[in-house]
PDB file of C-alpha atoms in Angstrom:
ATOM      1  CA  UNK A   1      21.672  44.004 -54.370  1.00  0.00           C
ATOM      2  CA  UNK A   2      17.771  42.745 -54.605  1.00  0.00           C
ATOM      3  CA  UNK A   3      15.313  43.516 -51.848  1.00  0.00           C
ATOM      4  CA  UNK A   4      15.520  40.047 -50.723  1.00  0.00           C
ATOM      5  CA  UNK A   5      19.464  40.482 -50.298  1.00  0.00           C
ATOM      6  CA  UNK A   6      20.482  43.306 -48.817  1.00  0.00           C
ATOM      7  CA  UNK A   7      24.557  44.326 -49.322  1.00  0.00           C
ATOM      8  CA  UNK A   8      26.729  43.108 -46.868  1.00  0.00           C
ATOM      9  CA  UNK A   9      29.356  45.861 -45.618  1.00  0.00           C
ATOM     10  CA  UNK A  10      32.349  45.058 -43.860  1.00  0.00           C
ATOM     11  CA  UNK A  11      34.091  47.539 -41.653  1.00  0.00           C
ATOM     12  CA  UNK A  12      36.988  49.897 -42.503  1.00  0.00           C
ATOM     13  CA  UNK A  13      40.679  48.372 -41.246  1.00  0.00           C
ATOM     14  CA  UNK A  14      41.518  48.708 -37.706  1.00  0.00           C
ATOM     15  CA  UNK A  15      37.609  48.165 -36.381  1.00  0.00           C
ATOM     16  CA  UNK A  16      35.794  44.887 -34.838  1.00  0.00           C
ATOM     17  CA  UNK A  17      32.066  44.573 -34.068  1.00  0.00           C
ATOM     18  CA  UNK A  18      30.888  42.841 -30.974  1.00  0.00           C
ATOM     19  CA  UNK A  19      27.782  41.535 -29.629  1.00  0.00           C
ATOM     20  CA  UNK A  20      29.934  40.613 -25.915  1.00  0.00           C
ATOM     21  CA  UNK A  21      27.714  43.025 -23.757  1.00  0.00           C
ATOM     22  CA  UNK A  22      30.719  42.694 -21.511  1.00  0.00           C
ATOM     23  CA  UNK A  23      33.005  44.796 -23.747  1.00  0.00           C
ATOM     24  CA  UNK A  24      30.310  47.810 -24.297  1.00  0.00           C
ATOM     25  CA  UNK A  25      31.424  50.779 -21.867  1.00  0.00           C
ATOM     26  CA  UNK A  26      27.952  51.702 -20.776  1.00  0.00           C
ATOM     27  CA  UNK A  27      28.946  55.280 -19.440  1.00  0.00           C
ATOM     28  CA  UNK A  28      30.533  56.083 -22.804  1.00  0.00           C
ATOM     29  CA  UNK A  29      27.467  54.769 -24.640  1.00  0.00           C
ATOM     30  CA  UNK A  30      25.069  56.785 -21.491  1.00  0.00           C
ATOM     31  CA  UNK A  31      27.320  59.960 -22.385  1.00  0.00           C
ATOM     32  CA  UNK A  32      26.659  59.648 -26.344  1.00  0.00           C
ATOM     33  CA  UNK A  33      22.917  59.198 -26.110  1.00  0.00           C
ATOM     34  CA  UNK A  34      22.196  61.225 -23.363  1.00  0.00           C
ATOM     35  CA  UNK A  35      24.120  64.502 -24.816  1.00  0.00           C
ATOM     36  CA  UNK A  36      24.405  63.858 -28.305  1.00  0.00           C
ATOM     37  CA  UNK A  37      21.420  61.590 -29.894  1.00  0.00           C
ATOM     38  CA  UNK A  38      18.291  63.737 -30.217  1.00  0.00           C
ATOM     39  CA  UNK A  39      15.595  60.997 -29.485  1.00  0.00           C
ATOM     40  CA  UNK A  40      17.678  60.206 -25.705  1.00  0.00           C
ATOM     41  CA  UNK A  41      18.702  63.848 -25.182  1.00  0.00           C
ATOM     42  CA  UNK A  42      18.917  63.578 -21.118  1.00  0.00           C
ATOM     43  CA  UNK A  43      17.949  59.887 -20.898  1.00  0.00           C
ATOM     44  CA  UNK A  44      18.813  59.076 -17.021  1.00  0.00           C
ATOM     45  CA  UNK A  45      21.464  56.334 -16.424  1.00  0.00           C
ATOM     46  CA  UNK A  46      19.255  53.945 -14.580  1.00  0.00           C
ATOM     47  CA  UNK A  47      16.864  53.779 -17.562  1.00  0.00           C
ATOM     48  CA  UNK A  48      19.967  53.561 -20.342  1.00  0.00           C
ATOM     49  CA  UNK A  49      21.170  50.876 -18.009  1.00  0.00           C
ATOM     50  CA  UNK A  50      17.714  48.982 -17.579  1.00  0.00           C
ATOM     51  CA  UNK A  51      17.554  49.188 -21.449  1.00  0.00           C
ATOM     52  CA  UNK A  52      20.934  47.626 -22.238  1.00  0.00           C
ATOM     53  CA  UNK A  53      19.893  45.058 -19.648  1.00  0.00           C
ATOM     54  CA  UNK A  54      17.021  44.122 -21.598  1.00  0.00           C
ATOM     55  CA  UNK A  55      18.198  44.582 -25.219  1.00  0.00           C
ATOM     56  CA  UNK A  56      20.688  42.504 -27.393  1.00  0.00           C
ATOM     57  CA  UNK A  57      24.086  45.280 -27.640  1.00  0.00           C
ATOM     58  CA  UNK A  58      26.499  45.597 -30.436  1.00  0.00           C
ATOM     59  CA  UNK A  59      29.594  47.272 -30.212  1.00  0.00           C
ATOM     60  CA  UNK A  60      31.930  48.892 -32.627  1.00  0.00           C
ATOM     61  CA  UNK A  61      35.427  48.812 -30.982  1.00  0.00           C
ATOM     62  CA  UNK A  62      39.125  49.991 -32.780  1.00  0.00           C
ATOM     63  CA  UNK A  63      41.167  46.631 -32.900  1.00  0.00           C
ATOM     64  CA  UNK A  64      44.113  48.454 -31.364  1.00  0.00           C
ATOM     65  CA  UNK A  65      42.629  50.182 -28.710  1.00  0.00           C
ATOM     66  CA  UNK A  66      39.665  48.071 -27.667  1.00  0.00           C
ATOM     67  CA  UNK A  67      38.228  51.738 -27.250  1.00  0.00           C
ATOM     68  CA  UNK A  68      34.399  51.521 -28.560  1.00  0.00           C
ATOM     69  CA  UNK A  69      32.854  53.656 -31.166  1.00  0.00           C
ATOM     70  CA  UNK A  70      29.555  52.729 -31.853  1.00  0.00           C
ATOM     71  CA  UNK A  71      26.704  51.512 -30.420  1.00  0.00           C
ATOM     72  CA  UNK A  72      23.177  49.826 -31.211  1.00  0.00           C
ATOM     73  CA  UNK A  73      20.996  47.133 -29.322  1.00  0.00           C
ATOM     74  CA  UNK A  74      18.139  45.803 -30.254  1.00  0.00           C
ATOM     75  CA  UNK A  75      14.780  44.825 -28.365  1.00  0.00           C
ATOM     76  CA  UNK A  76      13.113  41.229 -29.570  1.00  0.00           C
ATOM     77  CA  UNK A  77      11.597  38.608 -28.667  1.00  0.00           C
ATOM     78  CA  UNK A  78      13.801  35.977 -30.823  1.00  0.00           C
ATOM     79  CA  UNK A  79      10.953  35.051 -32.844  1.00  0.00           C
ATOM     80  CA  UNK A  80       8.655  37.813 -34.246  1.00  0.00           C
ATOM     81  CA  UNK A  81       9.774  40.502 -34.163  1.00  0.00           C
ATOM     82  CA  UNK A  82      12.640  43.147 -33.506  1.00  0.00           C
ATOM     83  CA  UNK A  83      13.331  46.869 -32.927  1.00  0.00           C
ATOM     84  CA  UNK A  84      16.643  48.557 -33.855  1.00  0.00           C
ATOM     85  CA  UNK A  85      17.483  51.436 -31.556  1.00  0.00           C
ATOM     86  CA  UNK A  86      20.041  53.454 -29.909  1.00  0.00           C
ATOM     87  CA  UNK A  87      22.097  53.388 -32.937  1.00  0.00           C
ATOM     88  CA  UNK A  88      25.170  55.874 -32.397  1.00  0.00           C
ATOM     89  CA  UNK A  89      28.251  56.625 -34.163  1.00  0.00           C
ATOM     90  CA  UNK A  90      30.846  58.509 -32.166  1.00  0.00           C
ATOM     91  CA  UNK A  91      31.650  61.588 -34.370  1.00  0.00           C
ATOM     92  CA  UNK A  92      35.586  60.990 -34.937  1.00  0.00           C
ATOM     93  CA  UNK A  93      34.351  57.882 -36.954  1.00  0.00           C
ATOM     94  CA  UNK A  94      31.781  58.951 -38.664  1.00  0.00           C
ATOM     95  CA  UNK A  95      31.409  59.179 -42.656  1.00  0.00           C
ATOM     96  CA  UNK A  96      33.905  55.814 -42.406  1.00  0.00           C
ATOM     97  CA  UNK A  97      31.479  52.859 -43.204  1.00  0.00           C
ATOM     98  CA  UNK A  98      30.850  51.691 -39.311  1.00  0.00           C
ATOM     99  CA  UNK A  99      27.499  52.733 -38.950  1.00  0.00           C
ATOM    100  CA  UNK A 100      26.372  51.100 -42.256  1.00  0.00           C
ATOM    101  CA  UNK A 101      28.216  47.853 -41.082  1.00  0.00           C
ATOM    102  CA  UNK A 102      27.289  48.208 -37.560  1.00  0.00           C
ATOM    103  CA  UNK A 103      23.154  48.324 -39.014  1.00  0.00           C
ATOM    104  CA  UNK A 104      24.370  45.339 -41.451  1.00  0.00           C
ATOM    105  CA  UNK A 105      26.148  43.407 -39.047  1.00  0.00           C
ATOM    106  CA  UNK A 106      23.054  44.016 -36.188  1.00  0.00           C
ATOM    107  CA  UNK A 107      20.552  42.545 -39.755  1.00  0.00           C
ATOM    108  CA  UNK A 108      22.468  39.343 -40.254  1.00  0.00           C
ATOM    109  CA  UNK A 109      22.832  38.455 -36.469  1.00  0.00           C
ATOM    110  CA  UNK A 110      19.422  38.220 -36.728  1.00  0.00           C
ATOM    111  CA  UNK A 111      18.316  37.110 -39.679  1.00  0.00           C
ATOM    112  CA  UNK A 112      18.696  33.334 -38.298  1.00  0.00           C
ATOM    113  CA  UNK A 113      15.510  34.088 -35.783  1.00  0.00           C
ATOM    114  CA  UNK A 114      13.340  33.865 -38.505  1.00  0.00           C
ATOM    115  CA  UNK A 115      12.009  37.198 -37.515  1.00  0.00           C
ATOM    116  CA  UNK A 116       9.157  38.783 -39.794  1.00  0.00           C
ATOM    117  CA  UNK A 117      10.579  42.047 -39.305  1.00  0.00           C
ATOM    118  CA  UNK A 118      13.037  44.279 -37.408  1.00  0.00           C
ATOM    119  CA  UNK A 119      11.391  48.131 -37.324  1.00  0.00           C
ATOM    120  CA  UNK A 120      13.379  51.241 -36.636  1.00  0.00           C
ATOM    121  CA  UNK A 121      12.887  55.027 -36.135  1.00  0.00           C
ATOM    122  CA  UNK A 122      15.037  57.816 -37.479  1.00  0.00           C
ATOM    123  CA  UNK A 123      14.303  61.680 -38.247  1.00  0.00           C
ATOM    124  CA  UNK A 124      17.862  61.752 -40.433  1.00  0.00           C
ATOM    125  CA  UNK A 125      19.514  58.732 -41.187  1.00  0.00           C
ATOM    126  CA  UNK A 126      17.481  57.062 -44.155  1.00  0.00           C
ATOM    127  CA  UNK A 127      20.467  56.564 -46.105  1.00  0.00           C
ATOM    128  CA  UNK A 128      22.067  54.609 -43.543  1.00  0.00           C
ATOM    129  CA  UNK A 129      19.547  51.882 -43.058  1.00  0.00           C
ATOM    130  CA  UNK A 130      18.623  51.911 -46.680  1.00  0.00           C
ATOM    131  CA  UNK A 131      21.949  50.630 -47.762  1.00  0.00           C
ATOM    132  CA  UNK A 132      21.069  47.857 -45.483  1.00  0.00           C
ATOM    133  CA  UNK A 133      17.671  46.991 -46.887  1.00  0.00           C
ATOM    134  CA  UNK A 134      15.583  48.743 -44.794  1.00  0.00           C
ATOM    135  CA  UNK A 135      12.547  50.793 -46.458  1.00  0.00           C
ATOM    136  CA  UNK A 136      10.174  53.351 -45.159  1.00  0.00           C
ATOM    137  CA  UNK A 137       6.686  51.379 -43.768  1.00  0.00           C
ATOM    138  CA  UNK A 138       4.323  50.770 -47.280  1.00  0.00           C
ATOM    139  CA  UNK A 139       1.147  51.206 -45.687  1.00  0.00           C
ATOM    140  CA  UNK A 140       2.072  53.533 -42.497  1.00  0.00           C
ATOM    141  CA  UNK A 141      -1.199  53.660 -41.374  1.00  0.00           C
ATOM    142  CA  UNK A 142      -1.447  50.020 -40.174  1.00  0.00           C
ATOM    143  CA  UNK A 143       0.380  51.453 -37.256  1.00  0.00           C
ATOM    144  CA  UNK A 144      -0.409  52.596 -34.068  1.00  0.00           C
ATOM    145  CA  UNK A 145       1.767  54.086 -30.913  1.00  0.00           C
ATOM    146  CA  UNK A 146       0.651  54.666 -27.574  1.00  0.00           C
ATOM    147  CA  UNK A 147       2.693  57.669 -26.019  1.00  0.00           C
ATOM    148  CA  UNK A 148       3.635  57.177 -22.441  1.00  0.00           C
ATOM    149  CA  UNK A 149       5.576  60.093 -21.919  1.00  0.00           C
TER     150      UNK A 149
END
């Protein structure tokens, strides 16, 4: 693997990923973030809705079952630029490869845009996105956020 070509992980036997925002169960994936994922800890429905609505979702679903088991969407503008959030694996699956394929998978659905970069935010999951290619910013400073809430 070379910084210009980041491994390519496929999922574990019995899964499927998705980007049919038809197939994600938006209560399940409301339930997860809003109870379980410390940066949407009591995130209302209407806004977890309003953000699917605007965001391209991936789903990680067991081929059997159909029953989803991860989650991510991403915010872009198809050209530029692109954010990687909500990422969630439900616990029963994790530590089995889906949320390093679900972050690879999300990467090379977009790497046809062209996009100059996707950004992310986690407190705990470095490892996970690394493995993918992602690195901490090099010059963090360059950035700026304007808190709203």
């Amino acid at each position: 693997m070379t910084d210009t070509q980041p491994a390519t992980f496929t999922l574990p036997d019995g899964f499927e990923i998705s980007h049919d925002a038809s197939r994600i169960d938006a209560a399940r994936v409301h339930r997860w973030l809003s109870t379980d994922a410390y940066w949407a800890m009591g995130r209302a429905r209407e806004h977890q809705d309003r953000a699917m609505a605007g965001s391209l979702n991936f789903g990680v679903y067991e081929a059997a079952s159909g029953e989803q088991v991860a989650y991510a969407r991403v915010v872009t503008d198809h050209a530029t630029f692109a954010w990687l959030c909500d990422v969630y694996v439900d616990r029963a699956v994790r530590g089995k490869n889906v949320g390093t394929a679900l972050v690879a998978a999300v990467r090379d659905h977009l790497e046809p845009f062209g996009l100059r970069r996707i950004m992310l935010a986690t407190h705990d999951a470095h490892g996970v996105y690394e493995k993918a290619g992602f690195a901490p910013l090099a010059e963090p400073g360059h950035w700026m956020m304007l808190s709203l809430r």
